[in-house]
GROMACS .gro file of C-alpha atoms in nm:
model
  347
    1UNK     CA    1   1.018   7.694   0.297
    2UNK     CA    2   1.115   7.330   0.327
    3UNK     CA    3   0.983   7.250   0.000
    4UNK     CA    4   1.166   7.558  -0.167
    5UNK     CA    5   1.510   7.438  -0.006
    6UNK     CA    6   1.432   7.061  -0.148
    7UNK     CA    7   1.310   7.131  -0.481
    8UNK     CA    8   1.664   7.306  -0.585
    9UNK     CA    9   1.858   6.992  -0.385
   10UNK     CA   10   1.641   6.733  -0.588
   11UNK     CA   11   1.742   6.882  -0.932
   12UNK     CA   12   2.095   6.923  -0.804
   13UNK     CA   13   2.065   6.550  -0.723
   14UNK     CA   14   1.939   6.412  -1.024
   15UNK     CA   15   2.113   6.578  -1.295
   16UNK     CA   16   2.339   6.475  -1.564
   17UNK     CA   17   2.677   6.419  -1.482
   18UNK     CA   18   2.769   6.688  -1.754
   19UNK     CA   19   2.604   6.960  -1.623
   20UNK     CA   20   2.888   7.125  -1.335
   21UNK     CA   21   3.210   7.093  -1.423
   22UNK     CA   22   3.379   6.990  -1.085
   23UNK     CA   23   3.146   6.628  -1.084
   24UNK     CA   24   3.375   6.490  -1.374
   25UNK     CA   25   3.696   6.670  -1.239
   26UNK     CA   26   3.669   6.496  -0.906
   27UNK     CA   27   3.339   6.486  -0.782
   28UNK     CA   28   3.262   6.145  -0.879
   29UNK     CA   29   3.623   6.033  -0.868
   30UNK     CA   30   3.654   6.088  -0.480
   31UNK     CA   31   3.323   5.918  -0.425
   32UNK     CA   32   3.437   5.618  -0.612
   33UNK     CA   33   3.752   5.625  -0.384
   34UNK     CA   34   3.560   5.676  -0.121
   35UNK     CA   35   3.326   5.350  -0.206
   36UNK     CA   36   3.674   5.111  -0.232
   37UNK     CA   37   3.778   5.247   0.128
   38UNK     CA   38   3.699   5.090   0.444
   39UNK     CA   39   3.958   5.286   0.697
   40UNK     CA   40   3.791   5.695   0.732
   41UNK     CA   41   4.148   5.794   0.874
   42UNK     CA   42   4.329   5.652   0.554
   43UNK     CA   43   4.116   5.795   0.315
   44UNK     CA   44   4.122   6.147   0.488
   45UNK     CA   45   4.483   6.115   0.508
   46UNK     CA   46   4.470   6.042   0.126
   47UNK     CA   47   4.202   6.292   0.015
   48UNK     CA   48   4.355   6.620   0.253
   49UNK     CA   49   4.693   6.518   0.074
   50UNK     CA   50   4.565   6.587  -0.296
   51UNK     CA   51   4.405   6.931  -0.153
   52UNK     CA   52   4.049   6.767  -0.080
   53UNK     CA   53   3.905   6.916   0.184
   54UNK     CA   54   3.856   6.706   0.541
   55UNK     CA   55   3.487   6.777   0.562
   56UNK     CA   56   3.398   6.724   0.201
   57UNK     CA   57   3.589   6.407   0.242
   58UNK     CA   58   3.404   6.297   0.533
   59UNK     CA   59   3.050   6.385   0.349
   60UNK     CA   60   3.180   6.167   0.091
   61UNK     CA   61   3.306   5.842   0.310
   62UNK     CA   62   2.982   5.879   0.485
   63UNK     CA   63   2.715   5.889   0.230
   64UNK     CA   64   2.927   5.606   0.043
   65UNK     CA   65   2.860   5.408   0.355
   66UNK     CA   66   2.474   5.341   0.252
   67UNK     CA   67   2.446   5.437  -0.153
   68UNK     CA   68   2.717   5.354  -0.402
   69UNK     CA   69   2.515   5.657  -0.618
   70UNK     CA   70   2.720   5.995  -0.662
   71UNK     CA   71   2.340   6.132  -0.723
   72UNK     CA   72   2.251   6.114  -0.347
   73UNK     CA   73   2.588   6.297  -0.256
   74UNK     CA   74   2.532   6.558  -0.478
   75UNK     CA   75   2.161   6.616  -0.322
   76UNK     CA   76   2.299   6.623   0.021
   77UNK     CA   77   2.544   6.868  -0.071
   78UNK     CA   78   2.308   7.114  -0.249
   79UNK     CA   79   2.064   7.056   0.049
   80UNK     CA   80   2.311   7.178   0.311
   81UNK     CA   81   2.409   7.437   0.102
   82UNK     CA   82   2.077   7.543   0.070
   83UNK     CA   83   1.979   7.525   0.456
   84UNK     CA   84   2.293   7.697   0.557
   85UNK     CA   85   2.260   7.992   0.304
   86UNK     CA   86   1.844   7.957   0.452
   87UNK     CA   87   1.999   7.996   0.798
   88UNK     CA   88   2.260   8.278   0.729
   89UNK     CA   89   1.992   8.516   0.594
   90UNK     CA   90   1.769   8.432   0.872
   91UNK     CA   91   2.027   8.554   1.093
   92UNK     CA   92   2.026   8.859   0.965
   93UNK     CA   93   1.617   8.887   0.903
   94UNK     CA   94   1.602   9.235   1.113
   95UNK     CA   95   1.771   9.427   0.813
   96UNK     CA   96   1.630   9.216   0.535
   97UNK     CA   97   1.392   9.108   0.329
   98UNK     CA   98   1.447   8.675   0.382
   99UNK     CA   99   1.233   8.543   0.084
  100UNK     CA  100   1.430   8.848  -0.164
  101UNK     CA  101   1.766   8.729  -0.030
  102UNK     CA  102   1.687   8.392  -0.089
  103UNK     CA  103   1.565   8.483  -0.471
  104UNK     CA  104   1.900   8.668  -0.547
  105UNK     CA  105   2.118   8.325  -0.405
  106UNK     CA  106   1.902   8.131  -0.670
  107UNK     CA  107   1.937   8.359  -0.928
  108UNK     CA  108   2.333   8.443  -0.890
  109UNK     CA  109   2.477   8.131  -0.741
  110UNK     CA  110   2.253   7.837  -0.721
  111UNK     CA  111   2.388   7.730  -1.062
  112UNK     CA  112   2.709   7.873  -0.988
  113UNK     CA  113   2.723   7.591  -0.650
  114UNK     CA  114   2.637   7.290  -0.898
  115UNK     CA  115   2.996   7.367  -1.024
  116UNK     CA  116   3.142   7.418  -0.754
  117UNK     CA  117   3.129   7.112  -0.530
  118UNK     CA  118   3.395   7.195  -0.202
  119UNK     CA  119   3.429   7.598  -0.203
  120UNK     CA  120   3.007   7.611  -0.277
  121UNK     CA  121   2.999   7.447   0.104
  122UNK     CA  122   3.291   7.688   0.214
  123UNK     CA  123   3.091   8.010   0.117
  124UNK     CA  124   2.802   7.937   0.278
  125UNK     CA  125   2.948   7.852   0.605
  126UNK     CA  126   3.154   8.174   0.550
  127UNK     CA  127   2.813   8.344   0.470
  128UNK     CA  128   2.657   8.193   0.812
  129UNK     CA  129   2.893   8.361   1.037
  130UNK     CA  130   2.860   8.656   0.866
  131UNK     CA  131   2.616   8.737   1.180
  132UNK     CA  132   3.000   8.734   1.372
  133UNK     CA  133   3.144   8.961   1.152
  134UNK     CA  134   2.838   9.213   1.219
  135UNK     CA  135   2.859   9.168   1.641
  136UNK     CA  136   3.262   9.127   1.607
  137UNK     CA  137   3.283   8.821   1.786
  138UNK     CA  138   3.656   8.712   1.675
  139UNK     CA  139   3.655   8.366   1.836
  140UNK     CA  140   3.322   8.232   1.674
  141UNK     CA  141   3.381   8.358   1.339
  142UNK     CA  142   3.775   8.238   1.309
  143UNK     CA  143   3.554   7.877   1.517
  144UNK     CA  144   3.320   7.924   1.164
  145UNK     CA  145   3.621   7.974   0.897
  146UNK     CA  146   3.813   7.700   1.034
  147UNK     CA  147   3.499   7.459   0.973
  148UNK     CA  148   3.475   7.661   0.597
  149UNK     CA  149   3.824   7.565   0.577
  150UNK     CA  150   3.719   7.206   0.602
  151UNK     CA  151   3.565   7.227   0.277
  152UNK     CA  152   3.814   7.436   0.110
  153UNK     CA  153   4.148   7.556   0.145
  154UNK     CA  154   4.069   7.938   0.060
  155UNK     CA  155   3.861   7.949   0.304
  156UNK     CA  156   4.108   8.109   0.489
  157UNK     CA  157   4.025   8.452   0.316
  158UNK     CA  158   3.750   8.460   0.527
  159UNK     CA  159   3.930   8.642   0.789
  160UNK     CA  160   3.976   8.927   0.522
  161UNK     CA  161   3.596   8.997   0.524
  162UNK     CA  162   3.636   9.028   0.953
  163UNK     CA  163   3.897   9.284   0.895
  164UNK     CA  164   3.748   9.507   0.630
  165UNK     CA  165   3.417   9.532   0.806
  166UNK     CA  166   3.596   9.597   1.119
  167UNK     CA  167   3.781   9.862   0.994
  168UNK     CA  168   3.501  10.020   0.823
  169UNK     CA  169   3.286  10.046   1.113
  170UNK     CA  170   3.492  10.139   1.401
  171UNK     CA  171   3.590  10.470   1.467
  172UNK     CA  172   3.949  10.518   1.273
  173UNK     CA  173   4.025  10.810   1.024
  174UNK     CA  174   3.846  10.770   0.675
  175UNK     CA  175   4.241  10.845   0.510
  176UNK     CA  176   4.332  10.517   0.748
  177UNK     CA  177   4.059  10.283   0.632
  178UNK     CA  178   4.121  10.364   0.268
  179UNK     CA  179   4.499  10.374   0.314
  180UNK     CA  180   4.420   9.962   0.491
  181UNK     CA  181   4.213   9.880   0.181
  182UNK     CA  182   4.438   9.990  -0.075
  183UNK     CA  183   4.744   9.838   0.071
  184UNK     CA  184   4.571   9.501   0.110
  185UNK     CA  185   4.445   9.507  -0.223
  186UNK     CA  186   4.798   9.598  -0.311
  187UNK     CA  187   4.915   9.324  -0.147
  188UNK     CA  188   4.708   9.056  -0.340
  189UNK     CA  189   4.835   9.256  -0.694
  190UNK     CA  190   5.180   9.162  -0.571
  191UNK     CA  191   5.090   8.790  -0.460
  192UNK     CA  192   5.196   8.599  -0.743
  193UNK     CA  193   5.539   8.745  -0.663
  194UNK     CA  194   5.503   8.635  -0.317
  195UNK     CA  195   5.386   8.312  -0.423
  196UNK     CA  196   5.664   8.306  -0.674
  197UNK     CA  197   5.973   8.330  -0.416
  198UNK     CA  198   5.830   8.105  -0.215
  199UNK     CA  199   5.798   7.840  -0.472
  200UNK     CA  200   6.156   7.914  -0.565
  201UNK     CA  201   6.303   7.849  -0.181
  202UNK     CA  202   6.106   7.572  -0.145
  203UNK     CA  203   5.826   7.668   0.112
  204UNK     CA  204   5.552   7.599  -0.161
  205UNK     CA  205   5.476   7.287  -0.303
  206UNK     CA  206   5.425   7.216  -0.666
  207UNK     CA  207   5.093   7.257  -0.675
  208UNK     CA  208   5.057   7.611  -0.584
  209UNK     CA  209   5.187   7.694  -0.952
  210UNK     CA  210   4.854   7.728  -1.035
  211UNK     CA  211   4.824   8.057  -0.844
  212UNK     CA  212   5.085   8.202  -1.057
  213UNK     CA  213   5.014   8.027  -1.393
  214UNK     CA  214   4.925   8.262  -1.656
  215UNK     CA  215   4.748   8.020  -1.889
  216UNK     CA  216   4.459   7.985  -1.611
  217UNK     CA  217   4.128   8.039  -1.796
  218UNK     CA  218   4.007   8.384  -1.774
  219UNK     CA  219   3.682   8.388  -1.956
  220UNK     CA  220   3.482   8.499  -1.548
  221UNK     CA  221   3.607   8.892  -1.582
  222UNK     CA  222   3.295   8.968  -1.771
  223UNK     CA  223   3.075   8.799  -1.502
  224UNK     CA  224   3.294   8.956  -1.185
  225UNK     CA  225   3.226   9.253  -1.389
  226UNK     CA  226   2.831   9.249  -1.428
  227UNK     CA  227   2.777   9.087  -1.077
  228UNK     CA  228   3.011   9.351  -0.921
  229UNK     CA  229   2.947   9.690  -1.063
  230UNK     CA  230   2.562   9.712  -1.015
  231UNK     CA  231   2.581   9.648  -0.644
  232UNK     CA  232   2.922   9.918  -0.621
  233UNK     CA  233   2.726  10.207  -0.783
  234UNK     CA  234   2.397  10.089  -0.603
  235UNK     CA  235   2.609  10.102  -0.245
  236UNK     CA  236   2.766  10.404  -0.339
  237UNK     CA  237   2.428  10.587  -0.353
  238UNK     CA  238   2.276  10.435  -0.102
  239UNK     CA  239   2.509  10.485   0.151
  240UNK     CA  240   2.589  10.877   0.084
  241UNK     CA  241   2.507  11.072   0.371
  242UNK     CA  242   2.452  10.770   0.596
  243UNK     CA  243   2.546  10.749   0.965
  244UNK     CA  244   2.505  10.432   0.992
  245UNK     CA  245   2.824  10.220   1.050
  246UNK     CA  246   2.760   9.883   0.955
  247UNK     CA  247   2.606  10.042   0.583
  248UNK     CA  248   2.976  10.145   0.587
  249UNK     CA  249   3.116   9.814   0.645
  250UNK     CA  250   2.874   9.651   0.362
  251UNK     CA  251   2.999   9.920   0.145
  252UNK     CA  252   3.369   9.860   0.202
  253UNK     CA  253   3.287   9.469   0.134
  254UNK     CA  254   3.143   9.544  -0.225
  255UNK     CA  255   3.464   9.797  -0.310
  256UNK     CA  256   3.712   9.515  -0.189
  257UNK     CA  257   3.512   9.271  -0.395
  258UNK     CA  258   3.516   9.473  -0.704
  259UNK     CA  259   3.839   9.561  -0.648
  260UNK     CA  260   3.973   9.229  -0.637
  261UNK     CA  261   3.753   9.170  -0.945
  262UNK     CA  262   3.932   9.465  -1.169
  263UNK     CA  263   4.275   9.217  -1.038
  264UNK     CA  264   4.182   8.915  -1.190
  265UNK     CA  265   4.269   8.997  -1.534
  266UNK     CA  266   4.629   8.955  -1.466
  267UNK     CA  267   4.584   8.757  -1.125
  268UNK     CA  268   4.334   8.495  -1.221
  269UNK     CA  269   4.349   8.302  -0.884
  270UNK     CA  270   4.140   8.599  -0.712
  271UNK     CA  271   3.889   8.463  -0.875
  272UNK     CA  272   3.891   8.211  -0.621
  273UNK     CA  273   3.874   8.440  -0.332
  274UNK     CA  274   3.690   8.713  -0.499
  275UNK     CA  275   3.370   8.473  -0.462
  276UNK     CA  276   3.360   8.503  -0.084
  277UNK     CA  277   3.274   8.844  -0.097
  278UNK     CA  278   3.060   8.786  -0.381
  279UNK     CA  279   2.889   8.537  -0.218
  280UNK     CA  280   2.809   8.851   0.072
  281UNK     CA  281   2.574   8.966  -0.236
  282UNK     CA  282   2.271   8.753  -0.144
  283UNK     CA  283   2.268   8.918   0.204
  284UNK     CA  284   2.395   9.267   0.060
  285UNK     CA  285   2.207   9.345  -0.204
  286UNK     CA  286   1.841   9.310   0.050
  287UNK     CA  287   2.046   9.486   0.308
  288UNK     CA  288   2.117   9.807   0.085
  289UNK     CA  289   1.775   9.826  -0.046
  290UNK     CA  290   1.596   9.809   0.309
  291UNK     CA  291   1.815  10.049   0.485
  292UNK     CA  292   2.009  10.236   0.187
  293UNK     CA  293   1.832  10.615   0.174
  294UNK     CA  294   1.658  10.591  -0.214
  295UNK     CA  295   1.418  10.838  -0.296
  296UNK     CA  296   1.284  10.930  -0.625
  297UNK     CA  297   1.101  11.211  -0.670
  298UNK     CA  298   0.736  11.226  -0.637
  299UNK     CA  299   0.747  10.896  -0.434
  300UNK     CA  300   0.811  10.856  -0.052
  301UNK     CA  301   1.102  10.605   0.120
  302UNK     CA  302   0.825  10.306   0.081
  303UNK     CA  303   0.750  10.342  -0.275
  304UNK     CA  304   1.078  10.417  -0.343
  305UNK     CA  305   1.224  10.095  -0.206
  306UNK     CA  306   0.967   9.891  -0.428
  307UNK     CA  307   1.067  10.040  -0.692
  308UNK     CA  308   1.429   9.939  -0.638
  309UNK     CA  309   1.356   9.562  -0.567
  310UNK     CA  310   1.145   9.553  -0.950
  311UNK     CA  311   1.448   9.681  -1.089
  312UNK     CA  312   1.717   9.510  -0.908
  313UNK     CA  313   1.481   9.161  -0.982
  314UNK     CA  314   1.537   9.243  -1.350
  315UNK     CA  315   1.867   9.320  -1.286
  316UNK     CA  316   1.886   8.928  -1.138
  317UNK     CA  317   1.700   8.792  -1.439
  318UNK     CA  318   1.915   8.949  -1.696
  319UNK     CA  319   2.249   8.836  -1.514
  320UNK     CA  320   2.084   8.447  -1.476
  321UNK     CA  321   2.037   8.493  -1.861
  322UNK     CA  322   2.357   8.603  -1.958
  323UNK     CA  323   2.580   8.446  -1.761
  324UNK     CA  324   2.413   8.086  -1.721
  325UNK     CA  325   2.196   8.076  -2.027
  326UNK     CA  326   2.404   8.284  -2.262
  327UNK     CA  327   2.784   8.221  -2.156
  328UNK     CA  328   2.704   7.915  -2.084
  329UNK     CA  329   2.907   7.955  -1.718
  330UNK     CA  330   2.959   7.674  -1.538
  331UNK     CA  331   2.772   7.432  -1.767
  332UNK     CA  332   2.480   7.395  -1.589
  333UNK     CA  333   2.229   7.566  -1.843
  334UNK     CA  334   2.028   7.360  -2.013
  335UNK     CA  335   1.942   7.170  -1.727
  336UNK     CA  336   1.974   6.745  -1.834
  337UNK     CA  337   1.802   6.488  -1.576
  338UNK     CA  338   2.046   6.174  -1.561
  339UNK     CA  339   1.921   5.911  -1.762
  340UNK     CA  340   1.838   5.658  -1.495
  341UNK     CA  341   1.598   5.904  -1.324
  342UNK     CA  342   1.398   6.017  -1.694
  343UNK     CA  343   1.119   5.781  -1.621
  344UNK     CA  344   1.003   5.918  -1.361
  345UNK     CA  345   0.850   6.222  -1.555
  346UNK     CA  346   0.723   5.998  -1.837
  347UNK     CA  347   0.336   6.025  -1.818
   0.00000   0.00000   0.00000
C-alpha cells in the first residue's frame, strides 16, 4: 500500500504547472511568499488575512525552509492527502471493502485534489473523522473540523454532516427528520440573501461577494449531477426495508448532497460545500454495496454484491472519462511531467 499512496503523490509532484488550476491562482504564488519570509508569525498573519488557510500556510513556510521547488510542496500535499483518505477508510474497514474505497477516491477525486490545493486537505481531514460522526463523539469531530478548518474556511460545513447523520439515526419521527432536512436545505436556497444583508450592514467583508455573485462559473452542475444521482438511486434501493440505522444516516448524507447539488444552478457557491459530502462517496459508495440488501434473481446476496461492484467500477470509469478526460474538469487530463523532471524517463 505504501507504494500505491506514493505513486499518485510522485505524479502530483512532478507535473506541469498547467495541469490544476489553483497552482497558478496561488499555489505557487504563496510558496514564493513564503520563500522571501523569514518571520512564520508574519507570514501567517499575512496569508490567514487574504483567506489562506493557517495550516496550508504553515505546510508552505515549512517545506520552503529546505527546497525553493513548488514541486516538492505539491508532493507533500498529495501524499498527506493520500494517507489521510488511506487512514479514514481504514477506520471504517468493518463495513467496507478498503482497496474498492480506495479505487473510487482515485477515480472521482484524485484529479479533482490536483486542483484543489487547500479544501483537497480540508475534505480529507473531514473524511477522517467521519469515524466520529458514526460513534457521535461531538468533541473529537468539532477537535477534527477545526484542524479541516485550518486548511479551508468552509470547512466549517463539516458540522452539517454531524447533524444530518445524527438526526437520521436516532430515534425522532421520520416527518421530523425530513421536516430538519428540508428546512436546512431551505436555508442554504435563501443564503445569498442572508449573505446579501449582511454585506449591506457591514458584518461581511468585501470578499464574500463571491458567494452571491451570479457570474461565478457554473459549468460543475453536469458533474454534481452524474457523481450524485447514481449513488441517490443506488441508496435508495439499497436501503428499502433496512433496519439498520447508520444505512439511514448514509442515505440522508447522499439526499443532502444531491440536494444541495440540484441548488447550485442558481447558488453556485454550494458547490463549495456540496464537495464535503461528495467527498463521503469514497467511503459510501463500498459501504452501500457491502451492507445495502441487492439481490437479483437467480443469484444469492454474494453474487449479487459482485455483480454490483463490476457495474458500479464501470460506472467509475465512465465518470473519470467524462468528466476528466472529456470535460476537461479541472485541467488535469492529459497528464504533462514538468519539463525539468522529462529526463528522467528518457531511455
Amino acid at each position: 500500500m505504501t507504494i500505491a499512496l506514493l505513486i499518485p503523490s510522485i505524479l502530483a509532484g512532478m507535473r506541469d504547472f498547467s495541469i490544476g488550476t489553483d497552482v497558478l491562482v496561488y499555489g505557487n504564488a504563496w510558496f514564493q511568499n513564503a520563500l522571501q519570509m523569514v518571520n512564520f508569525q508574519i507570514y501567517s498573519a499575512w496569508s490567514t488575512s487574504s483567506s489562506i488557510g493557517y495550516l496550508y500556510a504553515a505546510i508552505n513556510f515549512v517545506v520552503s525552509r529546505f527546497t525553493n521547488d513548488p514541486h516538492v510542496l505539491y508532493f507533500y500535499i498529495s501524499l498527506l492527502e493520500n494517507v489521510f483518505v488511506y487512514w479514514a477508510i481504514r477506520r471504517q474497514k468493518d463495513w467496507l471493502n478498503t482497496p474498492y474505497a480506495m479505487l473510487v477516491y482515485f477515480l472521482l477525486f484524485y484529479n479533482y485534489n490536483l486542483n484543489i490545493l487547500r479544501q483537497g486537505l480540508a475534505t480529507v481531514v473531514i473524511l477522517w473523522g467521519f469515524k466520529y460522526v458514526r460513534e457521535q463523539k461531538l468533541i473529537k469531530y468539532i477537535l477534527t473540523v477545526w484542524v479541516a478548518y485550518g486548511f479551508h474556511n468552509t470547512a466549517y460545513f463539516g458540522i452539517v454532516i454531524y447533524l444530518v447523520y445524527w438526526i437520521a439515526t436516532n430515534k425522532i419521527s421520520k416527518n421530523l427528520k425530513y421536516l430538519l432536512i428540508v428546512g436546512f436545505v431551505l436555508g442554504l436556497a435563501f443564503f445569498k440573501k442572508i449573505v446579501g444583508l449582511l454585506l449591506v450592514h457591514g458584518i461581511l467583508g468585501d470578499r464574500y461577494i463571491i458567494y452571491i455573485d451570479g457570474s461565478a462559473t457554473r459549468g460543475g452542475f453536469f458533474a454534481q449531477l452524474l457523481l450524485g444521482l447514481p449513488i441517490l438511486i443506488y441508496a435508495l434501493v439499497a436501503t428499502l426495508g433496512k433496519e439498520n440505522s447508520k444505512l439511514h444516516g448514509v442515505f440522508y448524507l447522499v439526499i443532502l448532497g444531491c440536494m444541495m447539488s440540484v441548488l447550485n444552478l442558481n447558488a453556485t457557491f454550494l458547490s463549495r460545500l456540496t464537495q464535503y459530502i461528495n467527498f463521503m462517496y469514497i467511503i459510501f459508495w463500498p459501504i452501500l454495496i457491502q451492507n445495502g440488501d441487492i439481490r437479483f434473481t437467480g443469484y444469492n446476496i454474494e453474487s449479487s454484491r459482485k455483480i454490483v461492484y463490476v457495474a458500479v467500477t464501470f460506472y467509475l470509469l465512465a465518470y473519470w472519462y467524462i468528466i476528466y478526460v472529456y470535460m476537461k474538469s479541472g485541467q488535469t487530463v492529459p497528464y504533462i511531467i514538468d519539463p525539468m523532471y522529462r529526463h528522467l524517463f528518457q531511455w
